[in-house]
Amino acid sequence: QMQLVESGGGSVQPGGSLRLDCVASGRSISTYTMGWFRQAPGLEREFVAAISRDSGIPSYADSVKGRFTISRSMAMDTVFLQLNSLKSEDTAVYYCAAAPARTAVAPKDYDYWGQGTQVIVSS
């Protein structure tokens, strides 16, 4: 019933920046915690950031804290992830997801997923 579409991925040099967008339809993001995950080739999908339902309080994985920022526009039904100071190890497919709980950091907590957008950081 909820659809999520990511955009904004691309190829950048180390130290560069990108902004990823996630547009929701079918249901409003106002009733969901919205998260970003990433998956590199051969690795498990890992938590990156989330913004809590109701409160809007953000949380981040230690690996991206201080470099990435999650935000939302409920009027636009859109969640953003600003990626700054990118490193080669940030290379992955980035996924937007929606969870009903206020606290959600594991993939199993999320009910809806986008198809992902590729981020490549290389020289």
PDB file of N, CA and C in Angstrom, residues 8 10-20 38 64 67-68 81-92 94 119-122:
ATOM      1  N   GLY A   8      18.800  10.302  -6.807  1.00  0.00           N
ATOM      2  CA  GLY A   8      19.913  11.135  -6.391  1.00  0.00           C
ATOM      3  C   GLY A   8      21.259  10.451  -6.347  1.00  0.00           C
ATOM      4  N   GLY A  10      24.671   8.408  -7.706  1.00  0.00           N
ATOM      5  CA  GLY A  10      25.582   8.693  -8.795  1.00  0.00           C
ATOM      6  C   GLY A  10      26.997   8.348  -8.426  1.00  0.00           C
ATOM      7  N   SER A  11      27.928   8.780  -9.258  1.00  0.00           N
ATOM      8  CA  SER A  11      29.347   8.525  -9.065  1.00  0.00           C
ATOM      9  C   SER A  11      30.053   9.822  -8.694  1.00  0.00           C
ATOM     10  N   VAL A  12      30.806   9.798  -7.587  1.00  0.00           N
ATOM     11  CA  VAL A  12      31.518  10.977  -7.109  1.00  0.00           C
ATOM     12  C   VAL A  12      32.918  10.599  -6.662  1.00  0.00           C
ATOM     13  N   GLN A  13      33.782  11.601  -6.552  1.00  0.00           N
ATOM     14  CA  GLN A  13      35.135  11.399  -6.043  1.00  0.00           C
ATOM     15  C   GLN A  13      35.142  11.403  -4.518  1.00  0.00           C
ATOM     16  N   PRO A  14      36.136  10.776  -3.895  1.00  0.00           N
ATOM     17  CA  PRO A  14      36.252  10.863  -2.436  1.00  0.00           C
ATOM     18  C   PRO A  14      36.250  12.312  -1.962  1.00  0.00           C
ATOM     19  N   GLY A  15      35.529  12.565  -0.879  1.00  0.00           N
ATOM     20  CA  GLY A  15      35.369  13.911  -0.362  1.00  0.00           C
ATOM     21  C   GLY A  15      34.180  14.659  -0.920  1.00  0.00           C
ATOM     22  N   GLY A  16      33.540  14.102  -1.932  1.00  0.00           N
ATOM     23  CA  GLY A  16      32.399  14.733  -2.560  1.00  0.00           C
ATOM     24  C   GLY A  16      31.111  14.530  -1.787  1.00  0.00           C
ATOM     25  N   SER A  17      30.018  15.061  -2.347  1.00  0.00           N
ATOM     26  CA  SER A  17      28.713  15.024  -1.692  1.00  0.00           C
ATOM     27  C   SER A  17      27.622  14.599  -2.658  1.00  0.00           C
ATOM     28  N   LEU A  18      26.576  14.022  -2.109  1.00  0.00           N
ATOM     29  CA  LEU A  18      25.355  13.697  -2.832  1.00  0.00           C
ATOM     30  C   LEU A  18      24.172  13.921  -1.915  1.00  0.00           C
ATOM     31  N   ARG A  19      23.005  14.165  -2.486  1.00  0.00           N
ATOM     32  CA  ARG A  19      21.767  14.152  -1.726  1.00  0.00           C
ATOM     33  C   ARG A  19      20.821  13.128  -2.331  1.00  0.00           C
ATOM     34  N   LEU A  20      20.410  12.180  -1.509  1.00  0.00           N
ATOM     35  CA  LEU A  20      19.460  11.163  -1.916  1.00  0.00           C
ATOM     36  C   LEU A  20      18.059  11.566  -1.486  1.00  0.00           C
ATOM     37  N   ARG A  38      22.055   0.573   3.475  1.00  0.00           N
ATOM     38  CA  ARG A  38      22.906   0.395   2.305  1.00  0.00           C
ATOM     39  C   ARG A  38      23.441  -1.021   2.262  1.00  0.00           C
ATOM     40  N   VAL A  64      28.781   6.731   9.818  1.00  0.00           N
ATOM     41  CA  VAL A  64      28.389   7.902   9.030  1.00  0.00           C
ATOM     42  C   VAL A  64      28.118   9.127   9.883  1.00  0.00           C
ATOM     43  N   ARG A  67      28.904  12.954   9.111  1.00  0.00           N
ATOM     44  CA  ARG A  67      29.055  13.132   7.667  1.00  0.00           C
ATOM     45  C   ARG A  67      27.714  13.126   6.929  1.00  0.00           C
ATOM     46  N   PHE A  68      26.773  12.312   7.394  1.00  0.00           N
ATOM     47  CA  PHE A  68      25.468  12.194   6.747  1.00  0.00           C
ATOM     48  C   PHE A  68      24.399  12.863   7.598  1.00  0.00           C
ATOM     49  N   LEU A  81      18.560  12.164   2.407  1.00  0.00           N
ATOM     50  CA  LEU A  81      19.815  11.799   3.046  1.00  0.00           C
ATOM     51  C   LEU A  81      20.935  12.586   2.371  1.00  0.00           C
ATOM     52  N   GLN A  82      21.522  13.517   3.117  1.00  0.00           N
ATOM     53  CA  GLN A  82      22.652  14.290   2.627  1.00  0.00           C
ATOM     54  C   GLN A  82      23.929  13.546   2.976  1.00  0.00           C
ATOM     55  N   LEU A  83      24.717  13.208   1.968  1.00  0.00           N
ATOM     56  CA  LEU A  83      25.958  12.471   2.147  1.00  0.00           C
ATOM     57  C   LEU A  83      27.125  13.408   1.856  1.00  0.00           C
ATOM     58  N   ASN A  84      27.898  13.744   2.871  1.00  0.00           N
ATOM     59  CA  ASN A  84      29.064  14.607   2.729  1.00  0.00           C
ATOM     60  C   ASN A  84      30.340  13.841   3.063  1.00  0.00           C
ATOM     61  N   SER A  85      31.462  14.399   2.634  1.00  0.00           N
ATOM     62  CA  SER A  85      32.776  13.817   2.912  1.00  0.00           C
ATOM     63  C   SER A  85      32.808  12.331   2.574  1.00  0.00           C
ATOM     64  N   LEU A  86      32.351  12.007   1.396  1.00  0.00           N
ATOM     65  CA  LEU A  86      32.196  10.605   1.013  1.00  0.00           C
ATOM     66  C   LEU A  86      33.534   9.889   0.904  1.00  0.00           C
ATOM     67  N   LYS A  87      33.522   8.625   1.313  1.00  0.00           N
ATOM     68  CA  LYS A  87      34.683   7.750   1.274  1.00  0.00           C
ATOM     69  C   LYS A  87      34.393   6.571   0.354  1.00  0.00           C
ATOM     70  N   SER A  88      35.446   5.906  -0.099  1.00  0.00           N
ATOM     71  CA  SER A  88      35.260   4.753  -0.972  1.00  0.00           C
ATOM     72  C   SER A  88      34.414   3.677  -0.309  1.00  0.00           C
ATOM     73  N   GLU A  89      34.520   3.526   1.007  1.00  0.00           N
ATOM     74  CA  GLU A  89      33.749   2.518   1.714  1.00  0.00           C
ATOM     75  C   GLU A  89      32.260   2.845   1.822  1.00  0.00           C
ATOM     76  N   ASP A  90      31.855   4.041   1.388  1.00  0.00           N
ATOM     77  CA  ASP A  90      30.439   4.387   1.313  1.00  0.00           C
ATOM     78  C   ASP A  90      29.781   3.848   0.054  1.00  0.00           C
ATOM     79  N   THR A  91      30.569   3.310  -0.861  1.00  0.00           N
ATOM     80  CA  THR A  91      30.029   2.754  -2.095  1.00  0.00           C
ATOM     81  C   THR A  91      29.056   1.619  -1.780  1.00  0.00           C
ATOM     82  N   ALA A  92      27.828   1.739  -2.270  1.00  0.00           N
ATOM     83  CA  ALA A  92      26.787   0.758  -1.993  1.00  0.00           C
ATOM     84  C   ALA A  92      25.521   1.155  -2.730  1.00  0.00           C
ATOM     85  N   TYR A  94      21.891   2.239  -1.913  1.00  0.00           N
ATOM     86  CA  TYR A  94      21.208   2.835  -0.775  1.00  0.00           C
ATOM     87  C   TYR A  94      19.700   2.660  -0.924  1.00  0.00           C
ATOM     88  N   VAL A 119      25.286   4.427  -5.197  1.00  0.00           N
ATOM     89  CA  VAL A 119      26.288   5.441  -4.887  1.00  0.00           C
ATOM     90  C   VAL A 119      27.661   4.814  -5.093  1.00  0.00           C
ATOM     91  N   ILE A 120      28.471   5.431  -5.943  1.00  0.00           N
ATOM     92  CA  ILE A 120      29.824   4.959  -6.215  1.00  0.00           C
ATOM     93  C   ILE A 120      30.798   6.077  -5.887  1.00  0.00           C
ATOM     94  N   VAL A 121      31.741   5.797  -5.005  1.00  0.00           N
ATOM     95  CA  VAL A 121      32.753   6.766  -4.605  1.00  0.00           C
ATOM     96  C   VAL A 121      34.110   6.215  -5.041  1.00  0.00           C
ATOM     97  N   SER A 122      34.722   6.858  -6.021  1.00  0.00           N
ATOM     98  CA  SER A 122      35.996   6.377  -6.544  1.00  0.00           C
ATOM     99  C   SER A 122      36.765   7.520  -7.183  1.00  0.00           C
TER     100      SER A 122
END
